[in-house]
Coordinates of C-alpha atoms in Angstrom, one line a residue:
M1 CA -25.4 -58.8 -66.2
T2 CA -22.2 -57.2 -64.8
K3 CA -21.2 -58.3 -61.3
Y4 CA -18.7 -56.9 -58.8
K5 CA -16.9 -59.0 -56.4
F6 CA -14.9 -58.8 -53.3
I7 CA -12.7 -61.7 -52.1
V8 CA -11.9 -62.9 -48.6
A9 CA -9.2 -65.3 -47.9
L10 CA -10.0 -67.8 -45.4
S11 CA -7.1 -69.3 -43.5
L12 CA -5.6 -70.2 -40.2
I13 CA -3.1 -67.4 -40.3
A14 CA -4.3 -63.6 -40.8
L15 CA -1.7 -61.0 -42.1
V16 CA -3.0 -57.3 -41.5
F17 CA -0.9 -54.5 -42.9
D18 CA -1.5 -50.6 -43.6
L19 CA 0.2 -48.5 -46.4
F20 CA 0.8 -44.8 -46.0
A21 CA 1.4 -42.6 -49.1
P22 CA 2.6 -39.0 -48.7
L23 CA 0.5 -36.4 -50.6
P24 CA 2.1 -35.5 -54.1
A25 CA 4.2 -32.3 -54.3
A26 CA 3.1 -29.4 -56.2
A27 CA 3.1 -29.9 -60.1
S28 CA 4.2 -26.9 -62.5
Y29 CA 1.1 -25.7 -64.4
D30 CA 2.2 -26.0 -68.1
A31 CA 0.0 -23.1 -69.6
A32 CA 1.3 -23.5 -73.1
K33 CA 0.2 -27.2 -73.3
A34 CA -3.4 -26.3 -71.5
V35 CA -3.7 -23.7 -74.5
Q36 CA -2.5 -26.1 -77.2
Y37 CA -4.9 -28.5 -75.9
L38 CA -7.9 -26.1 -76.0
K39 CA -7.0 -24.8 -79.3
S40 CA -6.9 -28.4 -80.8
G41 CA -10.5 -29.1 -80.3
S42 CA -13.8 -27.4 -81.1
I43 CA -14.2 -23.7 -79.8
D44 CA -17.0 -23.0 -77.6
E45 CA -17.9 -20.1 -75.0
W46 CA -15.9 -21.7 -72.2
T47 CA -12.7 -22.3 -74.5
V48 CA -13.0 -18.4 -75.6
M49 CA -13.0 -17.1 -72.0
A50 CA -10.1 -19.5 -71.1
L51 CA -7.9 -18.5 -74.0
A52 CA -8.6 -14.8 -73.3
A53 CA -7.8 -15.2 -69.6
A54 CA -4.3 -16.9 -70.8
G55 CA -3.8 -13.9 -73.4
S56 CA -3.7 -16.8 -76.2
L57 CA -7.1 -15.7 -78.3
S58 CA -5.0 -14.8 -81.2
G59 CA -5.8 -16.8 -84.3
V60 CA -8.9 -18.1 -82.9
N61 CA -12.1 -17.7 -85.0
T62 CA -14.8 -16.2 -82.6
D63 CA -17.4 -15.3 -85.3
F64 CA -19.9 -17.8 -84.0
L65 CA -20.3 -15.5 -81.0
Q66 CA -22.3 -13.1 -83.0
N67 CA -24.9 -15.9 -83.9
D68 CA -28.2 -16.3 -81.7
A69 CA -27.4 -18.6 -78.7
G70 CA -31.0 -20.1 -78.5
G71 CA -31.6 -22.5 -75.7
A72 CA -32.2 -21.3 -72.0
A73 CA -31.3 -18.0 -70.8
T74 CA -27.8 -19.2 -69.5
A75 CA -27.1 -19.8 -73.1
T76 CA -27.4 -16.5 -73.9
E77 CA -25.6 -15.1 -70.8
K78 CA -22.6 -17.4 -71.4
R79 CA -22.5 -16.1 -75.0
I80 CA -22.4 -12.5 -73.8
L81 CA -19.5 -13.1 -71.3
A82 CA -17.5 -14.8 -74.1
A83 CA -18.2 -12.0 -76.4
V84 CA -16.9 -9.5 -73.8
A85 CA -13.9 -11.7 -73.4
A86 CA -13.2 -11.7 -77.0
G87 CA -13.6 -7.9 -77.2
Q88 CA -16.8 -8.1 -79.4
N89 CA -20.1 -6.1 -78.9
P90 CA -22.5 -8.2 -77.3
Q91 CA -25.5 -5.8 -77.6
N92 CA -27.9 -8.2 -79.9
H93 CA -27.5 -10.8 -77.1
L94 CA -28.1 -8.0 -74.4
T95 CA -31.3 -7.3 -76.1
A96 CA -32.3 -10.8 -76.0
L97 CA -31.4 -11.2 -72.2
T98 CA -33.1 -7.9 -71.1
A99 CA -36.6 -9.4 -72.9
L100 CA -36.4 -12.1 -70.4
Y101 CA -35.9 -9.9 -67.4
N102 CA -39.2 -8.9 -65.5
G103 CA -37.7 -6.3 -63.2
T104 CA -36.9 -8.6 -60.5
E105 CA -35.4 -11.9 -62.0
I106 CA -34.5 -13.5 -65.3
N107 CA -37.0 -16.1 -66.6
A108 CA -39.2 -16.4 -63.5
A109 CA -41.2 -19.2 -65.2
A110 CA -38.2 -21.4 -64.7
G111 CA -37.9 -21.1 -61.1
L112 CA -34.0 -21.2 -61.0
L113 CA -31.5 -18.8 -59.4
N114 CA -28.5 -19.8 -61.4
D115 CA -29.8 -18.0 -64.4
D116 CA -30.1 -14.7 -62.4
I117 CA -26.7 -15.2 -61.2
W118 CA -25.3 -15.8 -64.6
G119 CA -27.4 -12.9 -65.9
L120 CA -26.0 -10.4 -63.4
L121 CA -22.3 -11.4 -64.6
A122 CA -23.4 -10.8 -68.2
F123 CA -25.0 -7.4 -67.6
A124 CA -21.8 -6.4 -65.4
A125 CA -19.3 -7.7 -68.0
A126 CA -20.9 -5.4 -70.8
R127 CA -21.4 -2.6 -68.3
A128 CA -25.0 -2.6 -69.3
N129 CA -28.5 -2.1 -67.7
S130 CA -27.4 -0.7 -64.3
S131 CA -30.8 -0.7 -62.8
A132 CA -31.0 -4.7 -63.9
Q133 CA -27.7 -5.0 -62.0
A134 CA -29.0 -3.5 -58.8
Q135 CA -32.1 -5.5 -58.7
L136 CA -30.4 -8.8 -59.7
A137 CA -27.9 -8.3 -57.0
S138 CA -30.8 -7.9 -54.5
F139 CA -32.6 -10.8 -55.9
I140 CA -29.3 -13.0 -55.3
R141 CA -28.7 -11.6 -51.7
Q142 CA -32.4 -12.5 -51.0
N143 CA -31.8 -16.4 -51.9
Q144 CA -28.9 -16.8 -50.1
N145 CA -29.2 -19.8 -47.9
V146 CA -28.9 -19.7 -44.1
N147 CA -25.6 -21.5 -44.4
G148 CA -24.0 -18.8 -46.3
G149 CA -24.1 -20.7 -49.8
W150 CA -26.3 -20.4 -52.9
S151 CA -27.8 -23.2 -55.0
Y152 CA -28.9 -23.9 -58.5
A153 CA -32.5 -23.2 -57.4
K154 CA -34.1 -20.4 -55.2
A155 CA -33.6 -20.6 -51.5
P156 CA -34.3 -22.6 -49.5
S157 CA -32.3 -25.2 -51.5
D158 CA -29.3 -27.2 -51.0
S159 CA -26.1 -25.0 -51.4
D160 CA -23.3 -26.0 -53.3
S161 CA -19.8 -24.7 -53.8
N162 CA -20.2 -24.0 -57.7
D163 CA -23.2 -21.7 -57.6
T164 CA -21.7 -20.1 -54.3
A165 CA -18.5 -19.2 -56.1
V166 CA -20.2 -17.7 -59.1
A167 CA -22.6 -15.7 -57.2
I168 CA -19.7 -14.2 -55.0
M169 CA -18.0 -13.3 -58.6
A170 CA -21.2 -12.0 -59.9
L171 CA -22.0 -9.5 -56.9
L172 CA -18.6 -8.5 -56.9
A173 CA -18.7 -7.5 -60.6
A174 CA -22.0 -5.6 -60.1
G175 CA -19.9 -3.4 -57.4
E176 CA -20.5 -5.3 -54.0
S177 CA -17.9 -4.7 -51.5
P178 CA -15.6 -7.6 -50.8
D179 CA -16.3 -7.0 -47.1
A180 CA -19.9 -7.1 -47.5
G181 CA -22.0 -9.4 -45.3
A182 CA -23.2 -11.6 -48.3
I183 CA -19.8 -12.0 -49.6
T184 CA -18.3 -12.8 -46.2
R185 CA -21.1 -15.4 -45.6
G186 CA -20.3 -16.9 -49.0
F187 CA -16.9 -17.4 -48.4
G188 CA -17.7 -19.1 -44.9
Y189 CA -19.6 -21.8 -46.8
L190 CA -16.8 -22.3 -49.6
A191 CA -14.8 -22.9 -46.6
S192 CA -16.9 -25.7 -45.5
T193 CA -16.3 -27.5 -48.9
L194 CA -12.6 -27.3 -48.7
T195 CA -11.1 -30.8 -48.3
D196 CA -7.5 -31.6 -47.3
T197 CA -6.7 -31.0 -51.0
G198 CA -9.1 -29.2 -53.3
F199 CA -12.8 -27.9 -53.1
A200 CA -15.7 -30.3 -53.5
F201 CA -19.0 -29.7 -54.8
D202 CA -20.9 -29.4 -51.4
A203 CA -20.1 -30.0 -47.6
D204 CA -22.1 -33.2 -47.3
S205 CA -22.2 -35.5 -50.4
G206 CA -18.8 -36.9 -49.9
F207 CA -17.9 -36.9 -53.7
G208 CA -14.4 -35.5 -52.8
P209 CA -12.7 -32.7 -54.5
D210 CA -12.9 -31.9 -58.2
S211 CA -11.3 -29.6 -60.6
A212 CA -14.6 -27.6 -61.6
S213 CA -15.4 -26.9 -58.0
T214 CA -11.9 -26.0 -57.0
S215 CA -11.3 -23.8 -60.3
W216 CA -14.4 -21.5 -59.7
A217 CA -13.6 -21.3 -55.8
I218 CA -10.1 -20.2 -56.7
S219 CA -11.5 -17.7 -59.0
A220 CA -13.9 -16.4 -56.4
Y221 CA -11.0 -15.6 -53.9
L222 CA -8.9 -13.9 -56.6
A223 CA -12.1 -11.9 -57.4
A224 CA -12.4 -10.6 -53.7
A225 CA -8.6 -10.4 -53.5
R226 CA -8.5 -12.9 -51.0
T227 CA -5.7 -15.4 -50.3
V228 CA -6.3 -18.6 -52.2
P229 CA -5.7 -21.7 -50.3
V230 CA -2.5 -23.3 -51.3
S231 CA -3.7 -27.0 -51.1
A232 CA -6.4 -26.0 -53.5
R233 CA -3.9 -24.6 -56.1
V234 CA -1.7 -27.7 -55.5
Y235 CA -4.4 -30.0 -56.2
L236 CA -5.6 -28.3 -59.3
E237 CA -2.0 -28.2 -60.7
N238 CA -1.6 -31.7 -60.0
L239 CA -4.6 -32.7 -62.0
Q240 CA -3.3 -31.6 -65.3
K241 CA -2.3 -34.3 -67.8
T242 CA 0.6 -34.7 -70.1
D243 CA -1.5 -33.7 -73.0
G244 CA -2.3 -30.3 -71.1
S245 CA -5.8 -31.2 -70.3
F246 CA -7.7 -31.4 -67.0
P247 CA -10.0 -34.1 -65.6
W248 CA -13.0 -33.5 -63.4
Q249 CA -11.5 -35.7 -60.7
Q250 CA -8.0 -37.6 -60.3
G251 CA -7.7 -40.5 -62.6
G252 CA -10.6 -39.4 -65.0
S253 CA -10.0 -38.3 -68.7
G254 CA -9.4 -34.8 -69.6
N255 CA -12.0 -32.8 -71.2
P256 CA -12.2 -29.2 -72.8
Q257 CA -14.8 -27.9 -70.2
M258 CA -12.7 -28.7 -67.1
T259 CA -9.6 -27.4 -68.8
A260 CA -11.2 -24.2 -69.4
H261 CA -12.3 -23.7 -66.0
A262 CA -8.7 -24.6 -64.7
V263 CA -6.8 -22.2 -67.3
I264 CA -8.9 -19.4 -66.0
A265 CA -8.1 -20.0 -62.4
L266 CA -4.5 -20.6 -62.9
S267 CA -4.1 -17.6 -65.1
G268 CA -5.2 -15.7 -62.1
K269 CA -8.4 -14.7 -63.6
F270 CA -12.0 -14.9 -62.7
F271 CA -15.7 -14.2 -64.2
P272 CA -16.1 -11.8 -66.0
V273 CA -13.0 -12.5 -68.2
R274 CA -12.5 -9.2 -69.8
A275 CA -10.5 -8.8 -73.1
G276 CA -6.8 -8.1 -72.8
G277 CA -4.2 -7.1 -75.2
V278 CA -4.1 -4.0 -77.3
N279 CA -6.0 -1.0 -76.4
S280 CA -9.0 0.2 -78.3
S281 CA -8.7 3.6 -80.2
F282 CA -11.4 6.3 -80.9
E283 CA -11.5 9.2 -83.0
V284 CA -12.9 12.0 -80.8
S285 CA -14.4 15.4 -81.7
I286 CA -16.1 17.9 -79.2
I287 CA -17.6 20.4 -81.0
G288 CA -19.2 23.8 -79.1
P289 CA -21.6 26.3 -80.6
S290 CA -18.8 28.3 -82.0
A291 CA -15.6 26.4 -81.7
T292 CA -14.1 23.0 -81.5
I293 CA -13.1 22.3 -77.8
F294 CA -11.1 19.0 -78.7
S295 CA -10.2 16.8 -81.6
G296 CA -7.9 13.8 -81.4
H297 CA -7.5 10.2 -80.7
I298 CA -8.2 8.6 -77.5
T299 CA -6.7 5.1 -76.5
L300 CA -8.7 3.0 -73.5
P301 CA -8.9 -0.6 -72.6
P302 CA -11.7 -2.5 -74.4
G303 CA -15.2 -1.8 -73.0
A304 CA -14.9 2.0 -72.6
T305 CA -18.0 4.0 -72.6
A306 CA -18.8 7.3 -74.4
L307 CA -18.7 9.0 -71.1
A308 CA -15.4 7.4 -70.2
V309 CA -14.0 8.6 -73.6
L310 CA -15.0 12.1 -72.7
A311 CA -13.3 12.1 -69.2
E312 CA -10.1 10.8 -70.9
S313 CA -10.6 13.5 -73.5
A314 CA -10.8 16.1 -70.8
K315 CA -7.6 15.0 -69.1
T316 CA -5.8 15.2 -72.7
G317 CA -7.4 18.2 -73.9
N318 CA -7.4 19.9 -70.6
F319 CA -11.0 21.4 -70.4
S320 CA -13.7 20.8 -67.7
Y321 CA -16.9 19.0 -67.9
V322 CA -19.7 18.3 -65.5
V323 CA -21.9 15.3 -65.0
K324 CA -25.0 15.2 -63.0
D325 CA -26.8 12.0 -61.6
T326 CA -30.6 12.2 -62.3
S327 CA -33.4 10.0 -61.8
L328 CA -33.0 9.2 -65.6
G329 CA -29.2 8.3 -65.1
L330 CA -26.1 10.3 -65.6
F331 CA -26.4 13.5 -67.7
V332 CA -23.5 15.6 -69.1
E333 CA -24.6 19.1 -68.3
S334 CA -21.7 21.1 -69.4
I335 CA -18.4 21.0 -71.3
G336 CA -15.8 23.6 -71.3
G337 CA -17.8 25.7 -69.4
I338 CA -20.6 25.7 -71.7
G339 CA -24.1 24.6 -70.1
P340 CA -27.6 24.2 -71.0
S341 CA -29.7 27.1 -72.5
G342 CA -33.2 26.9 -73.2
D343 CA -33.8 23.6 -75.3
K344 CA -30.0 23.6 -76.3
G345 CA -27.5 21.2 -74.4
W346 CA -25.0 18.6 -75.1
M347 CA -25.6 15.5 -77.1
Y348 CA -23.3 12.6 -78.5
A349 CA -23.2 10.4 -81.9
V350 CA -21.1 7.4 -82.7
N351 CA -20.4 7.0 -86.3
G352 CA -22.8 9.6 -87.2
V353 CA -25.8 8.0 -85.2
K354 CA -27.3 9.5 -82.1
P355 CA -27.8 6.2 -79.6
S356 CA -30.7 5.7 -77.8
V357 CA -28.9 5.1 -74.3
G358 CA -27.2 7.2 -72.1
A359 CA -23.2 7.9 -72.7
S360 CA -22.5 6.0 -69.4
Q361 CA -24.3 2.6 -70.9
Y362 CA -23.1 2.9 -74.6
V363 CA -19.9 0.6 -75.0
L364 CA -17.6 1.8 -77.9
Q365 CA -15.9 -0.5 -80.3
N366 CA -12.3 -0.2 -81.5
G367 CA -12.3 2.4 -84.3
D368 CA -15.4 4.2 -83.4
K369 CA -15.9 8.0 -84.3
L370 CA -17.3 9.7 -81.2
V371 CA -18.6 13.2 -81.5
W372 CA -20.1 15.4 -78.7
F373 CA -22.0 18.3 -80.0
Y374 CA -24.1 21.3 -78.8
G375 CA -27.5 22.2 -79.8
A376 CA -31.3 21.6 -79.9
P377 CA -32.6 18.0 -79.8
E378 CA -33.4 18.1 -83.4
I379 CA -30.2 19.3 -84.7
A380 CA -28.4 17.0 -87.1
V381 CA -24.9 15.5 -86.2
P382 CA -22.0 17.9 -87.3
I383 CA -19.2 16.5 -89.4
G384 CA -17.0 19.4 -88.8
P385 CA -16.2 22.5 -86.4
P386 CA -18.4 25.6 -86.7
S387 CA -17.3 27.9 -89.6
G388 CA -17.0 31.9 -89.4
N389 CA -18.4 32.4 -92.5
G390 CA -22.0 31.2 -91.3
Q391 CA -21.6 27.9 -93.3
N392 CA -21.4 24.4 -91.8
S393 CA -22.0 21.0 -92.7
A394 CA -24.0 18.3 -91.0
V395 CA -24.9 14.7 -91.4
V396 CA -28.2 13.6 -92.9
N397 CA -28.7 9.7 -92.3
L398 CA -30.6 8.2 -95.1
S399 CA -32.5 5.0 -94.8
L400 CA -34.9 3.1 -97.1
Q401 CA -36.6 -0.6 -97.0
V402 CA -35.6 -3.0 -99.7
S403 CA -37.7 -6.0 -99.8
V404 CA -35.7 -8.7 -101.8
P405 CA -36.6 -12.3 -101.1
A406 CA -34.0 -13.7 -98.9
D407 CA -32.8 -17.3 -98.6
P408 CA -34.4 -18.8 -95.4
E409 CA -32.2 -19.3 -92.5
P410 CA -31.3 -22.8 -91.5
T411 CA -32.8 -24.4 -88.5
I412 CA -31.4 -27.2 -86.6
M413 CA -33.2 -29.2 -83.7
L414 CA -30.9 -31.3 -81.4
A415 CA -32.6 -33.1 -78.5
A416 CA -31.6 -35.7 -76.1
S417 CA -33.7 -38.5 -74.7
R418 CA -32.4 -37.5 -71.1
T419 CA -29.8 -34.8 -69.9
S420 CA -28.9 -36.5 -66.6
I421 CA -27.6 -40.0 -66.7
G422 CA -25.2 -42.2 -64.5
L423 CA -21.8 -43.6 -65.5
G424 CA -22.1 -46.1 -68.2
D425 CA -25.7 -45.2 -69.3
T426 CA -26.5 -44.3 -72.9
V427 CA -28.6 -41.5 -74.3
Q428 CA -30.2 -41.3 -77.8
L429 CA -29.4 -38.0 -79.5
S430 CA -31.9 -37.0 -82.5
W431 CA -31.3 -34.0 -84.8
S432 CA -33.2 -32.6 -87.6
A433 CA -32.1 -29.6 -90.0
Q434 CA -34.3 -27.6 -92.3
N435 CA -33.4 -25.3 -95.2
A436 CA -29.6 -26.5 -94.7
S437 CA -27.5 -28.3 -97.2
A438 CA -24.6 -29.7 -95.2
V439 CA -23.4 -30.5 -91.7
V440 CA -20.6 -28.3 -90.9
T441 CA -19.3 -29.6 -87.5
S442 CA -20.7 -32.0 -84.9
T443 CA -18.6 -32.1 -81.8
P444 CA -17.1 -33.9 -79.9
G445 CA -15.5 -35.9 -82.8
N446 CA -18.0 -36.4 -85.9
W447 CA -20.9 -37.9 -84.0
A448 CA -23.7 -36.9 -86.6
G449 CA -21.5 -37.6 -89.7
A450 CA -22.9 -35.7 -92.8
A451 CA -26.5 -36.4 -92.1
L452 CA -28.9 -33.7 -91.9
S453 CA -31.3 -35.6 -89.5
G454 CA -31.0 -38.9 -87.8
T455 CA -30.6 -40.5 -84.3
I456 CA -27.8 -42.0 -82.5
T457 CA -26.8 -43.6 -79.3
V458 CA -23.9 -42.2 -77.3
Q459 CA -22.2 -43.4 -74.0
P460 CA -20.4 -40.2 -72.7
P461 CA -17.7 -41.1 -69.8
Q462 CA -18.2 -37.7 -68.3
T463 CA -20.4 -34.6 -68.6
T464 CA -20.1 -33.7 -72.3
I465 CA -21.5 -31.0 -74.5
Y466 CA -22.7 -32.1 -77.9
S467 CA -23.1 -29.5 -80.8
I468 CA -24.0 -29.4 -84.3
M469 CA -23.8 -26.8 -86.7
V470 CA -25.7 -26.8 -90.3
S471 CA -25.2 -24.3 -93.2
G472 CA -27.3 -23.4 -96.2
P473 CA -27.9 -20.5 -98.6
G474 CA -29.3 -18.5 -95.8
G475 CA -26.4 -18.9 -93.2
T476 CA -25.4 -21.3 -90.5
K477 CA -27.1 -22.3 -87.2
Q478 CA -25.7 -24.3 -84.5
A479 CA -27.5 -26.3 -81.6
T480 CA -26.2 -27.9 -78.5
V481 CA -27.1 -30.0 -75.7
Q482 CA -25.3 -31.0 -72.5
I483 CA -25.5 -34.6 -70.9
N484 CA -24.5 -34.4 -67.3
V485 CA -22.9 -37.6 -66.2
D486 CA -22.9 -38.9 -62.5
T487 CA -19.4 -40.5 -62.6
T488 CA -19.9 -42.1 -59.2
P489 CA -19.8 -45.8 -59.8
Q490 CA -23.0 -47.8 -60.1
I491 CA -21.6 -50.2 -57.8
V492 CA -19.3 -49.5 -54.6
F493 CA -19.1 -52.6 -52.5
G494 CA -16.7 -53.9 -50.0
V495 CA -16.1 -56.4 -47.3
N496 CA -14.1 -56.2 -44.2
P497 CA -11.9 -57.8 -43.1
N498 CA -10.5 -59.5 -46.2
N499 CA -8.5 -62.1 -44.4
L500 CA -10.4 -64.3 -41.7
H501 CA -8.8 -66.6 -39.3
L502 CA -11.6 -69.0 -38.0
G503 CA -9.6 -70.9 -35.3
D504 CA -9.1 -74.6 -34.7
L505 CA -11.5 -77.4 -34.9
S506 CA -11.4 -80.7 -33.0
P507 CA -13.9 -83.3 -31.7
S508 CA -14.1 -81.5 -28.6
H509 CA -14.5 -78.1 -30.6
T510 CA -16.7 -78.7 -33.4
T511 CA -17.8 -75.3 -34.4
V512 CA -15.5 -72.1 -35.1
Q513 CA -17.0 -68.6 -35.9
G514 CA -16.0 -65.3 -37.3
S515 CA -17.6 -62.1 -38.5
L516 CA -17.6 -60.0 -41.8
V517 CA -19.1 -56.7 -42.9
L518 CA -20.4 -56.1 -46.1
A519 CA -20.8 -52.4 -47.0
N520 CA -22.7 -50.9 -49.9
A521 CA -21.0 -47.3 -50.4
G522 CA -22.8 -46.8 -54.0
R523 CA -25.8 -45.1 -55.2
N524 CA -27.6 -48.2 -56.0
N525 CA -29.2 -51.1 -54.1
L526 CA -27.4 -54.4 -54.2
A527 CA -28.1 -58.0 -53.9
V528 CA -25.2 -60.3 -52.6
T529 CA -24.5 -63.8 -53.2
A530 CA -21.5 -65.9 -52.3
T531 CA -19.1 -68.6 -54.1
L532 CA -16.3 -70.4 -52.9
Q533 CA -12.9 -70.8 -55.0
N534 CA -9.9 -73.1 -54.4
A535 CA -11.6 -73.9 -51.0
D536 CA -11.0 -77.2 -49.2
G537 CA -13.9 -79.9 -49.2
L538 CA -14.6 -78.9 -45.6
Y539 CA -15.9 -75.4 -46.7
Q540 CA -17.9 -77.0 -49.5
Q541 CA -19.9 -78.9 -47.2
A542 CA -19.7 -77.1 -43.7
L543 CA -19.3 -73.3 -44.4
F544 CA -22.4 -71.3 -43.2
L545 CA -23.0 -67.7 -43.7
N546 CA -25.9 -66.2 -41.3
G547 CA -26.8 -69.8 -40.6
F548 CA -27.3 -70.9 -44.4
L549 CA -24.9 -72.8 -46.3
W550 CA -22.7 -70.7 -48.4
S551 CA -24.3 -71.8 -51.5
A552 CA -27.7 -70.6 -50.2
F553 CA -26.5 -67.2 -48.9
R554 CA -28.3 -64.0 -50.2
E555 CA -28.5 -60.7 -48.5
N556 CA -29.9 -57.6 -49.9
L557 CA -28.0 -54.1 -49.2
D558 CA -29.5 -50.9 -49.5
T559 CA -27.4 -47.8 -50.6
N560 CA -25.2 -46.5 -48.1
F561 CA -25.8 -49.4 -45.7
S562 CA -23.7 -52.1 -44.3
K563 CA -24.7 -55.6 -42.5
N564 CA -22.8 -57.9 -40.4
V565 CA -22.2 -61.6 -41.6
N566 CA -21.6 -64.5 -39.3
V567 CA -19.2 -66.8 -40.6
S568 CA -19.3 -70.4 -39.1
V569 CA -17.7 -73.7 -39.8
V570 CA -19.4 -77.0 -38.1
L571 CA -17.1 -80.1 -38.2
P572 CA -19.0 -82.9 -39.9
A573 CA -19.5 -86.0 -37.8
G574 CA -16.8 -88.8 -38.6
Y575 CA -14.4 -86.1 -40.4
R576 CA -11.0 -87.4 -40.2
N577 CA -9.1 -85.2 -42.8
N578 CA -6.6 -83.2 -40.6
G579 CA -4.4 -80.2 -41.5
I580 CA -4.9 -76.6 -42.4
K581 CA -7.9 -75.7 -44.6
T582 CA -7.8 -72.7 -46.7
G583 CA -10.0 -71.4 -49.4
T584 CA -11.5 -68.2 -51.1
L585 CA -14.8 -66.8 -50.1
I586 CA -16.2 -64.6 -53.0
F587 CA -19.0 -62.2 -52.5
W588 CA -20.9 -61.1 -55.7
A589 CA -22.8 -57.9 -55.8
V590 CA -25.6 -57.1 -58.6
L591 CA -27.9 -54.3 -58.9
R592 CA -31.4 -55.0 -57.7

């Protein structure tokens, strides 16, 4: 059994001194080292968003973002955010997320709020499902706690800075004004979690500042165009290690997730991170009933919708268009002065296919061919302008069903015996793959080896995401599990003072006394005993603690509790050994 000890020196002379150290000066954030650190490890959604924020996603394989995320709703939401940051089309993930939305919230059975917060961010990032965005924003505002913060769970629940910062960014991304009451109250709560340096997880626990809370709070300030507290940025920059990584707290080990959060904040970015770099280019044709109104190439930032490209085409081609806001959404009424007539009106197609959603909701991809054309609903998509000779051409989309037995997709199950542990605890991971022939990756490190199934005991030093990817003839599959580690030490134990002067003993003054305080500042109940080391024989036979000879002393200390200990020495009858008597009293604390 591991013991923690605290030493008290006993003597006739006590020396007390204080040390005052100045706060560290601001470090210079080394973005290049942080990017190099992230690229040297496994790539996940957090890493993709961070590298996109730093403008350093070039050369990174992000194909995995098109795979099914699996797991909880937040896994799908995180994948949508990463896909948008990488400039990919997240439509397949949006379909999966929409299936979890009941018109009010996402995955109501889970009883959580954070999946609604991240869900709103995901829809807003993809510029999709405006009605869901409006309803989710309302639901999030309804679940704001009275202190202005938000929680992982629905209100009323304990607020924390992490969920509050992300809720602020989600509402802003969905169109909430930075001066709205919910936003202002949210920043009021965030301010209560700001320490002398960085931001803490909450205002009450006493955990102290950490990189995750500080990174997300900084990003929230940036999203609202508010001034970032200087002390918070200095604190975060000073956490960076020589290898470019960031730990959760000062003195801890760097890890990719904390580094990703810090890179986003220190790059001046916030959620949702949007793809940067080269604009997307689209081939556009606008074909009227008797002539082509516009034909050319339009370039816009990634994420442009079919309606946004029409607007840019109108600027370039100097023609007019009219959009009406109806109960069914935005409707293009006229282009170039040509409006509806009977059953004829304006429609659009992308790469020869008529989408099933409105132009304001369809996000184009780089290289798409956009055609706006006029006619009845059943008209085929034209591939060229109207001809004066009575002839024209149109697209007919052919389809057929081919039934060829396909190789079954592999499956991978990854489970943990528990997902929340204390520092020093162990967890058993078990995994099993079907229809797979090889383990492609297992991070961090290579914990799973090459085995397609098995169990292993791990002892993560901080919150860690374990992932495993398997491959087979039918493709690849990945599974992840996050082990949350409470890094608060199991035992936080102390004694005050640690130098005790007991006074003078003589035949006329046969008893001396002093007082100590035992303090348990940790998260576990303790049992405390005492031993002597290098102690004069007088202490061995005559030192009493709370009336008990030191060797029989035992006290129970509950978590976050302290007790006074009376220390006394009784001069034995006939004692003749004069002089200064010193010794070391050691208190031992163990879990009980």
